[in-house]
Structures are given as structure tokens and as C-alpha cells.
Amino acid sequence: MSANSPHTEKELDLSNAGRGVWLVKVPKYIANKWEKAPGNIEVGKLKITKNPGQKAEVSLRLSEAVLALKEPGEEDIPKQHRLDVTTVTRQMLGVFSHVTPSVTSDTIVPESEKLYMEGRIVQKLECRPYADNCYMKLKLESIKKASVPQRQVQQLDRVVQNFKPVSDHKHNIQYAEKKKAEGKKMRDNKDAVLDMLFAAFEKHQYYNIRDLVKITNQPIVYLKEILNEVCNYNLKNPHRNMWELKPEYRHYKEEEEKSAENDAKKANESDDD
């Protein structure tokens, strides 16, 4: 709990801390009946039978008033149940109750909220029905209800105007218009593509793939097939991710070398003078 969150002190009554309490688990159909039952009726009776040298037998018999709490079309539920008892030894379980005082205009000093420890759980009991015809019929109905799919196909006898369909979506129309304006890229003859590439590389030594696609107007997959034959793809800086002609296809390299040799000769002649 954080320091800023509100905290109200409550008193804890431990007068019943030493009392042993049973923790009973009942089937859902019994819990539903007990929730519907008013507070002034008997909901059932427990019967404990002790035989010498044997474990005590515990049974539950629901009252007729509870069995009469039925909705139209609801199936009958079993009346007799047995309770399997287990002793709690390795756990410390407690039962607590919370009492909130009622505040009226006549109250001068409001009472504080209280917590009561009603006891310590010493035994767990599992309530189980006997496998009679009533229980089997109830179980069959629950299986049928569980097998009914949540969603079912329904045939409509009239048109339901939940939404208005469109013949085409906006993004599809925009894509089609763009495709029509640019035109479909067709594969040209390989020699014609090579001529365009060599002409481009006479102007610049390095190109990225986007520029070469614009220059040749070829599909990128087809263009890369041709580039892999006549070009090298650089993976290192300073020309990373750019294409250049392979050495055997370069024409500008010899001219650059001759130009460099001529510059070097001219520099040597000027030094001799």
C-alpha cells in the first residue's frame, strides 16, 4: 500500500479465534437455490452418523421450501447429498466477517467499522449428489446446454440496413489511378537495357537502385538480374548500397589513368625548367 493511499484503522475481534469452522463446497445448483431463498426459511438439514470404529458420515438433505424455488421449465435438483470430509492439517485458514455500522442523523458519535474472526477452518467438506435418476437427468440437461454453440446462423426475412456497402475502397481507387498514370513497366530487350546502363555510368560512377529504375524504367527484379552481370554492389563506405560497373566494363578508367599520366608529365617538365 502506498503512503498516499487512504487507510482506515479497524478493530479486529478475536473472541472466536479458537472456534473450529467447516469449509463446505456445494454444487452450483444448490448455491443458486440458497441465493434465491429468503432469510426466514430452512434451507436444509445436516445429519452426522457416528459408527464405532468408523469415520463419521455426514449428509445434507435440502428442505422442501428450497426445492420449490423453481423457474418455469427448470429441472428438479437432487434432494439428498453426501459430504466427503477432509481434515485441514498443513494450512492455517480463517473465516472473517466485516461489519459496517449504519449512520443515521441521530448518531452523535459514529461507530467504527469492525472485523470479526469467526473461527479457524479445521475441516473441508465436498458436497456430492447421489447418482440417482434426478441427478442424471439434471446432468444431461447441463451437457445439452453446454453443447449449444454461442453463435448460430439465422435466416433473415428482410434486408437489414446496418451498413451501406461500397463498390470500391478509397485506397484501392488511388492505387489504380497511380498505376494508370505511371503505366505498367514492361521488360525491354536486354541489350537495350545494357545500353541505357552503360550510358548512365559514363556520366557517373556510382548509382543506387532507385535512380537506375527511374533511368531504365524496368521492373526492379529484372533490372537486378542484369546489374548482377555487369556491376558490383558495394557493401562498404563511402559508396555503400550503390552499384558500379565491373572493371572489365569500365571505359572511363583508362581515360582517367591517361589523364593522370599526362598531368604527371606536365608537372615533371615544369620542374625541369
XYZ file of N, CA and C in Angstrom:
819
model
N 0.847 -1.194 0.000
C 0.000 0.000 0.000
C 0.874 1.233 0.000
N 0.588 2.195 -0.834
C 1.388 3.407 -0.927
C 1.094 4.308 0.252
N 2.034 5.240 0.515
C 1.887 6.129 1.662
C 0.767 7.128 1.465
N 0.432 7.451 0.195
C -0.584 8.456 -0.061
C -1.997 7.898 -0.074
N -2.157 6.563 -0.155
C -3.497 5.992 -0.225
C -4.167 6.071 1.131
N -5.495 6.287 1.175
C -6.189 6.403 2.450
C -6.216 5.077 3.189
N -6.056 5.102 4.488
C -6.055 3.902 5.311
C -6.876 4.177 6.564
N -7.883 3.316 6.772
C -8.753 3.474 7.930
C -8.493 2.338 8.902
N -8.237 2.658 10.138
C -7.996 1.633 11.146
C -9.311 0.971 11.534
N -9.284 -0.348 11.648
C -10.465 -1.114 12.037
C -10.089 -2.039 13.187
N -11.011 -2.266 14.085
C -10.781 -3.178 15.203
C -11.036 -4.612 14.760
N -10.219 -5.545 15.246
C -10.348 -6.958 14.928
C -10.732 -7.706 16.192
N -11.915 -8.285 16.167
C -12.429 -9.030 17.318
C -11.958 -10.478 17.216
N -11.167 -10.927 18.171
C -10.584 -12.270 18.173
C -11.227 -13.185 19.208
N -12.404 -12.829 19.666
C -13.033 -13.631 20.721
C -13.388 -15.039 20.248
N -13.615 -15.238 18.936
C -13.952 -16.560 18.400
C -12.800 -17.191 17.632
N -11.565 -16.710 17.852
C -10.422 -17.210 17.088
C -10.167 -18.690 17.319
N -10.534 -19.204 18.484
C -10.288 -20.614 18.776
C -11.381 -21.551 18.323
N -12.427 -21.049 17.713
C -13.546 -21.888 17.293
C -13.229 -22.585 15.980
N -13.550 -23.869 15.909
C -13.350 -24.629 14.678
C -14.515 -24.428 13.717
N -14.211 -24.252 12.411
C -15.234 -23.976 11.409
C -15.069 -24.948 10.251
N -16.207 -25.342 9.652
C -16.184 -26.186 8.452
C -16.223 -25.301 7.209
N -15.443 -25.700 6.213
C -15.489 -25.061 4.895
C -16.155 -26.046 3.941
N -17.384 -25.711 3.493
C -18.194 -26.629 2.704
C -18.299 -26.109 1.269
N -17.996 -26.971 0.313
C -18.140 -26.655 -1.106
C -19.364 -27.383 -1.634
N -20.328 -26.603 -2.169
C -21.577 -27.186 -2.647
C -21.669 -27.012 -4.157
N -22.459 -27.860 -4.840
C -22.650 -27.683 -6.285
C -23.308 -26.349 -6.601
N -23.119 -25.934 -7.846
C -23.635 -24.628 -8.251
C -25.152 -24.552 -8.168
N -25.833 -25.655 -8.478
C -27.292 -25.596 -8.446
C -27.826 -25.411 -7.019
N -27.093 -25.893 -6.014
C -27.501 -25.654 -4.628
C -27.226 -24.205 -4.237
N -26.053 -23.694 -4.642
C -25.720 -22.306 -4.322
C -26.742 -21.345 -4.930
N -27.199 -21.627 -6.147
C -28.205 -20.762 -6.789
C -29.523 -20.793 -6.011
N -29.912 -21.970 -5.538
C -31.146 -22.068 -4.755
C -31.031 -21.300 -3.443
N -29.902 -21.436 -2.771
C -29.724 -20.753 -1.485
C -29.679 -19.240 -1.646
N -29.140 -18.761 -2.788
C -29.131 -17.322 -3.013
C -30.545 -16.773 -3.223
N -31.428 -17.562 -3.821
C -32.795 -17.124 -4.047
C -33.657 -17.240 -2.798
N -33.250 -18.093 -1.863
C -34.088 -18.365 -0.689
C -34.150 -17.149 0.235
N -35.338 -16.798 0.735
C -35.439 -15.722 1.731
C -34.784 -16.134 3.038
N -34.507 -15.173 3.881
C -33.752 -15.461 5.103
C -34.530 -16.113 6.218
N -35.836 -16.286 6.048
C -36.644 -16.816 7.150
C -37.085 -18.256 6.937
N -36.468 -18.977 5.984
C -36.867 -20.362 5.760
C -35.690 -21.287 6.012
N -36.014 -22.533 6.253
C -34.991 -23.558 6.444
C -34.537 -24.046 5.074
N -33.218 -24.076 4.849
C -32.690 -24.466 3.533
C -32.243 -25.918 3.505
N -32.036 -26.538 4.647
C -31.603 -27.923 4.652
C -31.212 -28.376 6.042
N -30.938 -29.679 6.152
C -30.532 -30.264 7.427
C -29.300 -31.128 7.225
N -28.373 -31.027 8.178
C -27.188 -31.883 8.184
C -27.429 -33.058 9.118
N -26.977 -34.221 8.680
C -27.094 -35.424 9.503
C -25.712 -36.038 9.650
N -25.273 -36.218 10.901
C -23.950 -36.792 11.190
C -24.168 -38.140 11.860
N -23.667 -39.187 11.219
C -23.814 -40.537 11.751
C -22.445 -41.041 12.192
N -22.365 -41.446 13.464
C -21.099 -41.946 14.010
C -21.249 -43.417 14.347
N -20.472 -44.233 13.675
C -20.432 -45.671 13.956
C -19.135 -46.002 14.666
N -19.149 -46.873 15.668
C -17.924 -47.203 16.416
C -16.845 -47.771 15.500
N -15.658 -47.206 15.597
C -14.523 -47.687 14.812
C -14.521 -47.227 13.373
N -15.483 -46.409 12.967
C -15.554 -45.931 11.590
C -15.579 -44.407 11.551
N -15.264 -43.884 10.370
C -15.284 -42.436 10.168
C -16.718 -41.938 10.117
N -16.960 -40.790 10.721
C -18.305 -40.244 10.764
C -18.802 -39.945 9.351
N -20.087 -40.215 9.102
C -20.714 -39.948 7.822
C -21.584 -38.705 7.945
N -21.414 -37.791 6.997
C -22.149 -36.538 7.013
C -22.986 -36.469 5.738
N -24.258 -36.109 5.880
C -25.153 -35.996 4.725
C -25.948 -34.702 4.840
N -26.426 -34.226 3.690
C -27.219 -32.999 3.611
C -28.548 -33.328 2.934
N -29.627 -32.868 3.541
C -30.959 -33.044 2.979
C -31.571 -31.662 2.779
N -31.821 -31.295 1.524
C -32.405 -29.997 1.225
C -33.869 -29.964 1.645
N -34.308 -28.792 2.046
C -35.685 -28.621 2.501
C -36.627 -28.535 1.305
N -37.886 -28.830 1.565
C -38.897 -28.749 0.515
C -39.092 -27.313 0.049
N -38.883 -26.340 0.961
C -39.048 -24.936 0.588
C -38.015 -24.514 -0.454
N -36.798 -25.037 -0.312
C -35.754 -24.714 -1.288
C -36.030 -25.412 -2.607
N -36.449 -26.676 -2.543
C -36.741 -27.418 -3.773
C -37.891 -26.795 -4.550
N -38.775 -26.076 -3.846
C -39.921 -25.461 -4.521
C -39.552 -24.178 -5.248
N -38.346 -23.650 -5.022
C -37.917 -22.422 -5.700
C -37.469 -22.764 -7.121
N -38.434 -22.892 -8.027
C -38.153 -23.297 -9.397
C -38.669 -22.262 -10.374
N -37.905 -22.057 -11.430
C -38.355 -21.223 -12.545
C -39.140 -22.099 -13.523
N -40.005 -21.511 -14.337
C -40.751 -22.301 -15.318
C -39.803 -23.041 -16.265
N -40.004 -24.351 -16.392
C -39.162 -25.178 -17.255
C -37.866 -25.629 -16.619
N -37.602 -25.257 -15.382
C -36.363 -25.643 -14.699
C -36.479 -27.069 -14.186
N -35.380 -27.821 -14.287
C -35.360 -29.206 -13.857
C -35.264 -29.317 -12.338
N -35.756 -30.448 -11.810
C -35.618 -30.710 -10.380
C -34.152 -30.983 -10.034
N -33.770 -30.690 -8.799
C -32.418 -30.955 -8.337
C -32.458 -32.046 -7.287
N -31.341 -32.763 -7.098
C -31.333 -33.833 -6.088
C -31.575 -33.290 -4.678
N -32.220 -34.126 -3.901
C -32.557 -33.718 -2.523
C -31.496 -34.182 -1.529
N -30.981 -35.395 -1.713
C -30.018 -35.966 -0.788
C -28.594 -35.823 -1.330
N -27.669 -35.488 -0.428
C -26.258 -35.346 -0.791
C -25.392 -35.885 0.340
N -24.245 -36.386 -0.043
C -23.255 -36.782 0.953
C -22.141 -35.751 0.991
N -21.435 -35.671 2.113
C -20.335 -34.718 2.268
C -19.064 -35.481 2.596
N -18.080 -35.391 1.695
C -16.782 -36.012 1.930
C -15.938 -35.086 2.796
N -15.464 -35.608 3.913
C -14.775 -34.785 4.909
C -13.263 -34.963 4.784
N -12.533 -33.838 4.806
C -11.070 -33.840 4.804
C -10.591 -32.936 5.931
N -9.686 -33.428 6.751
C -9.163 -32.644 7.878
C -8.040 -31.726 7.394
N -8.082 -30.475 7.799
C -7.062 -29.495 7.432
C -5.955 -29.545 8.473
N -4.740 -29.896 8.047
C -3.627 -30.024 8.993
C -2.459 -29.108 8.659
N -2.183 -28.899 7.376
C -0.985 -28.155 6.986
C -1.285 -26.736 6.505
N -2.501 -26.284 6.724
C -2.862 -24.929 6.331
C -3.498 -24.203 7.497
N -3.300 -22.886 7.516
C -3.951 -22.043 8.515
C -4.947 -21.158 7.777
N -6.213 -21.557 7.799
C -7.270 -20.828 7.112
C -8.243 -20.281 8.139
N -8.621 -19.027 7.947
C -9.558 -18.388 8.868
C -10.755 -17.826 8.144
N -11.839 -17.620 8.901
C -13.059 -17.022 8.377
C -13.265 -15.690 9.087
N -13.443 -14.620 8.293
C -13.610 -13.281 8.839
C -14.936 -12.697 8.366
N -15.498 -11.823 9.160
C -16.696 -11.080 8.785
C -16.433 -9.593 8.978
N -17.096 -8.790 8.153
C -16.892 -7.341 8.163
C -18.228 -6.673 8.463
N -18.265 -5.884 9.507
C -19.493 -5.203 9.916
C -19.323 -3.712 9.693
N -20.217 -3.129 8.875
C -20.227 -1.693 8.633
C -21.403 -1.074 9.375
N -21.166 -0.200 10.332
C -22.276 0.376 11.104
C -23.130 1.304 10.253
N -24.404 1.329 10.556
C -25.327 2.222 9.864
C -25.238 3.612 10.480
N -25.209 4.635 9.637
C -25.079 6.011 10.096
C -26.427 6.705 9.928
N -26.965 7.235 11.003
C -28.223 7.980 10.974
C -27.994 9.387 11.496
N -28.997 10.194 11.306
C -28.882 11.587 11.765
C -28.868 11.699 13.279
N -29.407 10.651 13.981
C -29.445 10.698 15.458
C -28.130 10.268 16.086
N -27.224 9.686 15.247
C -25.954 9.204 15.792
C -25.052 10.385 16.128
N -24.664 10.442 17.401
C -23.784 11.541 17.839
C -22.338 11.183 17.535
N -21.926 10.001 17.973
C -20.566 9.528 17.711
C -20.671 8.312 16.794
N -20.218 8.398 15.551
C -20.343 7.254 14.643
C -19.475 6.090 15.089
N -20.047 4.883 14.967
C -19.289 3.687 15.329
C -18.253 3.372 14.256
N -17.163 2.758 14.698
C -16.111 2.396 13.747
C -16.412 1.033 13.126
N -15.885 0.810 11.921
C -16.051 -0.494 11.273
C -15.279 -1.557 12.046
N -15.823 -2.773 12.055
C -15.188 -3.839 12.810
C -14.997 -5.077 11.955
N -13.923 -5.788 12.243
C -13.648 -7.079 11.640
C -13.724 -8.143 12.728
N -14.385 -9.253 12.421
C -14.526 -10.350 13.366
C -13.887 -11.597 12.789
N -13.090 -12.268 13.586
C -12.596 -13.582 13.201
C -13.588 -14.611 13.705
N -14.290 -15.241 12.783
C -15.364 -16.153 13.158
C -14.849 -17.535 13.536
N -13.615 -17.847 13.196
C -13.070 -19.134 13.567
C -11.985 -19.585 12.615
N -11.424 -20.741 12.937
C -10.353 -21.324 12.143
C -10.889 -22.584 11.477
N -10.605 -22.704 10.142
C -11.110 -23.844 9.388
C -10.327 -25.091 9.788
N -11.073 -26.087 10.259
C -10.446 -27.332 10.693
C -10.779 -28.493 9.772
N -11.893 -28.364 8.988
C -12.276 -29.431 8.080
C -12.852 -28.848 6.788
N -12.547 -29.523 5.676
C -13.138 -29.180 4.390
C -14.118 -30.278 4.001
N -15.291 -29.878 3.502
C -16.324 -30.825 3.126
C -16.729 -30.588 1.679
N -16.770 -31.658 0.900
C -17.168 -31.614 -0.502
C -18.558 -32.232 -0.621
N -19.530 -31.411 -1.004
C -20.910 -31.859 -1.115
C -21.119 -32.522 -2.472
N -21.526 -33.805 -2.467
C -21.683 -34.552 -3.709
C -23.070 -35.196 -3.752
N -23.742 -35.132 -4.911
C -25.061 -35.757 -5.027
C -24.926 -37.264 -5.257
N -25.967 -37.985 -4.936
C -26.018 -39.416 -5.263
C -26.412 -39.570 -6.731
N -25.845 -40.578 -7.375
C -26.073 -40.762 -8.816
C -27.428 -41.431 -9.046
N -28.533 -40.718 -8.736
C -29.869 -41.243 -8.969
C -30.409 -40.691 -10.291
N -31.643 -41.025 -10.611
C -32.253 -40.598 -11.874
C -32.386 -39.081 -11.948
N -32.679 -38.450 -10.817
C -32.838 -36.989 -10.810
C -31.531 -36.298 -11.171
N -30.430 -36.770 -10.591
C -29.132 -36.148 -10.890
C -28.720 -36.416 -12.327
N -28.953 -37.638 -12.825
C -28.581 -37.966 -14.197
C -29.352 -37.102 -15.194
N -30.624 -36.858 -14.922
C -31.423 -36.004 -15.803
C -30.926 -34.568 -15.775
N -30.566 -34.086 -14.580
C -30.031 -32.725 -14.448
C -28.698 -32.593 -15.175
N -27.846 -33.617 -15.062
C -26.543 -33.590 -15.724
C -26.715 -33.624 -17.236
N -27.687 -34.377 -17.724
C -27.925 -34.454 -19.160
C -28.357 -33.101 -19.713
N -29.196 -32.392 -18.986
C -29.642 -31.081 -19.431
C -28.492 -30.074 -19.443
N -27.603 -30.155 -18.462
C -26.462 -29.232 -18.423
C -25.499 -29.497 -19.568
N -25.342 -30.772 -19.954
C -24.470 -31.109 -21.086
C -25.078 -30.591 -22.382
N -26.396 -30.717 -22.532
C -27.059 -30.215 -23.731
C -26.907 -28.704 -23.861
N -27.075 -27.992 -22.746
C -26.938 -26.532 -22.782
C -25.513 -26.116 -23.113
N -24.525 -26.865 -22.574
C -23.123 -26.521 -22.841
C -22.730 -26.788 -24.281
N -23.419 -27.740 -24.947
C -23.075 -28.087 -26.320
C -23.706 -27.152 -27.346
N -24.638 -26.303 -26.918
C -25.261 -25.371 -27.849
C -24.267 -24.278 -28.206
N -23.963 -24.058 -29.478
C -22.972 -23.027 -29.847
C -23.453 -21.632 -29.490
N -22.490 -20.773 -29.156
C -22.830 -19.406 -28.782
C -23.347 -18.609 -29.968
N -22.826 -18.889 -31.165
C -23.229 -18.178 -32.370
C -23.907 -19.148 -33.325
N -25.013 -18.724 -33.867
C -25.769 -19.557 -34.777
C -26.143 -18.760 -36.015
N -26.327 -19.482 -37.126
C -26.729 -18.864 -38.382
C -28.243 -18.659 -38.365
N -28.661 -17.467 -38.703
C -30.081 -17.147 -38.745
C -30.450 -16.664 -40.139
N -31.584 -17.138 -40.640
C -32.078 -16.713 -41.936
C -32.939 -15.467 -41.758
N -32.611 -14.419 -42.508
C -33.329 -13.156 -42.402
C -34.418 -13.100 -43.464
N -35.596 -12.603 -43.050
C -36.701 -12.495 -43.991
C -36.831 -11.098 -44.582
N -35.927 -10.216 -44.206
C -35.949 -8.861 -44.752
C -34.524 -8.312 -44.766
N -34.327 -7.223 -45.497
C -32.997 -6.622 -45.608
C -32.711 -5.801 -44.350
N -31.549 -6.022 -43.763
C -31.134 -5.281 -42.579
C -30.114 -4.235 -43.004
N -30.473 -2.958 -42.877
C -29.612 -1.856 -43.309
C -28.682 -1.433 -42.176
N -27.740 -2.303 -41.840
C -26.775 -1.950 -40.798
C -25.643 -1.096 -41.351
N -25.291 -1.280 -42.609
C -24.215 -0.502 -43.205
C -24.473 -0.441 -44.703
N -23.878 0.522 -45.348
C -24.032 0.697 -46.785
C -22.753 0.226 -47.469
N -22.815 -0.810 -48.274
C -21.603 -1.303 -48.939
C -21.135 -0.344 -50.022
N -19.837 -0.378 -50.283
C -19.257 0.455 -51.336
C -18.681 -0.454 -52.406
N -18.697 0.028 -53.652
C -18.198 -0.774 -54.760
C -16.685 -0.926 -54.713
N -16.002 0.086 -54.200
C -14.548 0.020 -54.098
C -14.105 0.978 -53.006
N -12.994 0.662 -52.383
C -12.493 1.495 -51.297
C -11.576 2.594 -51.846
N -11.416 3.641 -51.033
C -10.692 4.821 -51.481
C -9.240 4.498 -51.806
N -8.588 3.715 -50.943
C -7.166 3.433 -51.179
C -6.971 2.581 -52.435
N -7.948 1.721 -52.758
C -7.839 0.940 -53.981
C -7.965 1.820 -55.223
N -8.867 2.809 -55.156
C -9.046 3.732 -56.284
C -7.784 4.555 -56.504
N -7.188 5.064 -55.407
C -5.970 5.868 -55.530
C -4.828 5.047 -56.114
N -4.719 3.790 -55.692
C -3.645 2.937 -56.217
C -3.840 2.675 -57.702
N -5.088 2.439 -58.113
C -5.360 2.176 -59.523
C -5.064 3.396 -60.384
N -5.406 4.592 -59.892
C -5.125 5.818 -60.648
C -3.618 6.043 -60.777
N -2.882 5.794 -59.710
C -1.427 5.964 -59.744
C -0.800 4.972 -60.724
N -1.299 3.748 -60.719
C -0.773 2.728 -61.620
C -1.039 3.092 -63.075
N -2.221 3.656 -63.316
C -2.582 4.039 -64.668
C -1.740 5.199 -65.159
N -1.454 6.164 -64.247
C -0.661 7.337 -64.631
C 0.788 6.958 -64.923
N 1.348 6.053 -64.111
C 2.749 5.676 -64.295
C 2.915 4.696 -65.463
N 1.881 3.912 -65.704
C 1.995 2.911 -66.767
C 2.695 1.661 -66.255
N 2.357 0.555 -66.817
C 2.958 -0.703 -66.398
C 4.362 -0.840 -66.971
N 5.297 -1.179 -66.091
C 6.683 -1.326 -66.535
C 6.850 -2.653 -67.271
N 7.252 -2.542 -68.537
C 7.458 -3.728 -69.356
C 8.958 -4.007 -69.477
N 9.304 -5.269 -69.603
C 10.699 -5.634 -69.755
C 11.162 -5.315 -71.181
N 12.177 -4.485 -71.282
C 12.773 -4.203 -72.577
C 13.805 -5.264 -72.933
N 14.280 -5.207 -74.149
C 15.332 -6.112 -74.575
C 16.569 -5.906 -73.716
N 17.264 -6.985 -73.389
C 18.413 -6.907 -72.508
C 19.492 -5.987 -73.056
N 19.748 -6.053 -74.359
C 20.773 -5.191 -74.951
C 20.390 -3.724 -74.823
N 19.080 -3.420 -74.988
C 18.648 -2.037 -74.848
C 18.837 -1.545 -73.418
N 18.583 -2.423 -72.460
C 18.780 -2.042 -71.052
C 20.258 -1.829 -70.769
N 21.118 -2.685 -71.314
C 22.559 -2.526 -71.110
C 23.049 -1.210 -71.708
N 22.533 -0.843 -72.882
C 22.927 0.433 -73.486
C 22.554 1.592 -72.576
N 21.365 1.549 -71.978
C 20.957 2.615 -71.059
C 21.838 2.645 -69.816
N 22.211 1.468 -69.331
C 23.067 1.422 -68.145
C 24.468 1.960 -68.452
N 25.064 1.521 -69.572
C 26.409 1.990 -69.918
C 26.410 3.499 -70.154
N 25.341 4.001 -70.773
C 25.259 5.455 -70.999
C 25.173 6.196 -69.679
N 24.453 5.621 -68.713
C 24.330 6.268 -67.409
C 25.652 6.250 -66.660
N 26.368 5.107 -66.728
C 27.620 5.004 -65.998
C 28.741 5.812 -66.652
N 28.562 6.268 -67.871
C 29.534 7.191 -68.462
C 29.456 8.572 -67.814
N 28.291 8.885 -67.246
C 28.114 10.173 -66.577
C 28.538 10.116 -65.115
N 28.191 9.031 -64.437
C 28.540 8.883 -63.026
C 29.033 7.465 -62.781
N 29.904 7.340 -61.783
C 30.490 6.031 -61.498
C 29.595 5.185 -60.590
N 28.806 5.835 -59.701
C 28.015 5.106 -58.709
C 26.547 5.511 -58.819
N 25.665 4.528 -58.665
C 24.222 4.765 -58.685
C 23.556 3.870 -57.629
N 22.473 4.379 -57.032
C 21.646 3.493 -56.210
C 20.546 2.907 -57.085
N 19.874 1.889 -56.553
C 18.915 1.141 -57.368
C 17.713 1.999 -57.752
N 17.304 2.930 -56.894
C 16.145 3.775 -57.212
C 16.399 4.628 -58.451
N 17.611 5.190 -58.544
C 17.938 6.020 -59.705
C 18.009 5.189 -60.981
N 18.538 3.988 -60.872
C 18.641 3.136 -62.064
C 17.261 2.682 -62.537
N 16.324 2.476 -61.611
C 14.959 2.126 -62.009
C 14.312 3.275 -62.767
N 14.547 4.514 -62.298
C 13.987 5.679 -62.992
C 14.611 5.857 -64.385
N 15.910 5.608 -64.468
C 16.607 5.807 -65.744
C 16.162 4.781 -66.784
N 16.054 3.511 -66.354
C 15.752 2.446 -67.313
C 14.264 2.147 -67.429
N 13.488 2.514 -66.409
C 12.044 2.230 -66.370
C 11.784 0.731 -66.534
N 12.551 -0.069 -65.774
C 12.431 -1.519 -65.829
C 11.965 -2.049 -64.466
N 11.311 -3.201 -64.452
C 10.970 -3.833 -63.172
C 12.230 -4.093 -62.367
N 12.155 -3.872 -61.049
C 13.367 -3.910 -60.223
C 13.989 -5.301 -60.197
N 13.177 -6.361 -60.226
C 13.733 -7.719 -60.202
C 14.508 -8.003 -61.487
N 13.932 -7.607 -62.613
C 14.592 -7.813 -63.910
C 15.860 -6.973 -64.001
N 15.799 -5.741 -63.474
C 16.959 -4.864 -63.527
C 18.105 -5.412 -62.682
N 17.812 -5.973 -61.527
C 18.868 -6.512 -60.669
C 19.546 -7.717 -61.314
N 18.781 -8.509 -62.072
C 19.398 -9.637 -62.773
C 20.476 -9.153 -63.741
N 20.196 -8.061 -64.461
C 21.178 -7.530 -65.421
C 22.329 -6.859 -64.681
N 22.027 -6.144 -63.610
C 23.075 -5.462 -62.850
C 24.072 -6.450 -62.265
N 23.590 -7.609 -61.806
C 24.494 -8.606 -61.232
C 25.479 -9.141 -62.260
N 25.163 -9.022 -63.544
C 26.068 -9.489 -64.588
C 27.173 -8.484 -64.896
N 26.854 -7.195 -64.868
C 27.823 -6.193 -65.330
C 28.278 -5.249 -64.222
N 27.710 -5.363 -63.018
C 28.031 -4.399 -61.954
C 28.406 -5.118 -60.664
N 29.080 -4.375 -59.830
C 29.384 -4.798 -58.467
C 28.546 -3.979 -57.495
N 28.092 -4.644 -56.422
C 27.297 -3.973 -55.397
C 28.184 -3.697 -54.188
N 28.345 -2.430 -53.838
C 29.248 -2.036 -52.753
C 28.566 -2.226 -51.401
N 29.272 -2.876 -50.480
C 28.765 -3.098 -49.126
C 29.507 -2.277 -48.084
N 30.516 -1.520 -48.521
C 31.300 -0.727 -47.578
C 31.247 0.738 -47.973
N 31.442 1.579 -46.973
C 31.516 3.020 -47.215
C 32.779 3.346 -48.009
N 32.847 4.441 -48.743
C 31.877 5.550 -48.762
C 30.757 5.394 -49.785
N 30.723 4.275 -50.523
C 29.706 4.095 -51.563
C 28.840 2.875 -51.242
N 28.466 2.766 -49.997
C 27.687 1.613 -49.553
C 26.301 1.620 -50.211
N 25.819 0.396 -50.537
C 24.490 0.193 -51.148
C 24.371 0.868 -52.518
N 25.490 1.025 -53.222
C 25.467 1.617 -54.561
C 26.118 0.654 -55.552
N 25.714 0.796 -56.815
C 26.207 -0.063 -57.892
C 27.265 0.673 -58.719
N 28.276 -0.086 -59.189
C 29.266 0.438 -60.135
C 29.634 -0.676 -61.111
N 30.089 -0.272 -62.283
C 30.430 -1.257 -63.313
C 31.616 -2.113 -62.879
N 31.602 -3.360 -63.294
C 32.744 -4.219 -63.056
C 33.938 -3.684 -63.860
N 35.173 -3.959 -63.424
C 36.358 -3.395 -64.097
C 36.410 -3.669 -65.587
N 35.926 -4.856 -66.022
C 36.024 -5.175 -67.451
C 35.055 -4.378 -68.312
N 34.076 -3.707 -67.677
C 33.126 -2.907 -68.448
C 33.377 -1.405 -68.314
N 34.402 -1.034 -67.584
C 34.667 0.387 -67.373
C 35.471 0.945 -68.545
N 35.036 2.062 -69.081
C 35.766 2.760 -70.146
C 36.432 4.024 -69.626
N 35.919 4.546 -68.553
C 36.456 5.800 -68.044
C 37.723 5.587 -67.245
N 38.007 4.364 -66.861
C 39.173 4.141 -66.022
C 40.453 4.397 -66.798
N 40.525 3.922 -68.081
C 41.731 4.132 -68.877
C 41.943 5.606 -69.159
N 40.832 6.301 -69.439
C 40.950 7.735 -69.717
C 41.437 8.481 -68.490
N 40.944 8.081 -67.307
C 41.397 8.760 -66.093
C 42.880 8.498 -65.852
N 43.326 7.245 -66.120
C 44.740 6.930 -65.912
C 45.623 7.719 -66.884
N 45.187 7.804 -68.189
C 45.956 8.579 -69.156
C 46.005 10.041 -68.765
N 44.863 10.563 -68.295
C 44.819 11.968 -67.861
C 45.753 12.193 -66.696
N 45.794 11.222 -65.774
C 46.686 11.358 -64.623
C 48.142 11.295 -65.053
N 48.471 10.415 -66.042
C 49.848 10.328 -66.526
C 50.258 11.625 -67.225
N 49.353 12.181 -68.014
C 49.655 13.435 -68.698
C 49.901 14.560 -67.701
N 49.072 14.605 -66.626
C 49.279 15.637 -65.599
C 50.619 15.462 -64.923
N 50.990 14.193 -64.694
C 52.272 13.939 -64.023
C 53.438 14.349 -64.934
N 53.355 14.109 -66.279
C 54.409 14.502 -67.206
C 54.555 16.000 -67.227
N 53.415 16.694 -67.300
C 53.480 18.151 -67.329
C 54.115 18.707 -66.068
N 53.842 18.088 -64.946
C 54.429 18.543 -63.683
C 55.932 18.320 -63.672
N 56.405 17.201 -64.244
C 57.834 16.918 -64.289
C 58.542 17.888 -65.221
N 57.948 18.206 -66.369
C 58.565 19.155 -67.323
C 58.691 20.534 -66.726
N 57.707 20.938 -65.985
C 57.795 22.278 -65.359
C 58.889 22.324 -64.314
N 59.147 21.179 -63.623
C 60.201 21.141 -62.604
C 61.579 21.207 -63.285
N 61.704 20.560 -64.496
C 62.980 20.589 -65.175
C 63.321 22.005 -65.645
N 62.327 22.753 -66.058
C 62.584 24.115 -66.490
C 63.011 24.990 -65.328
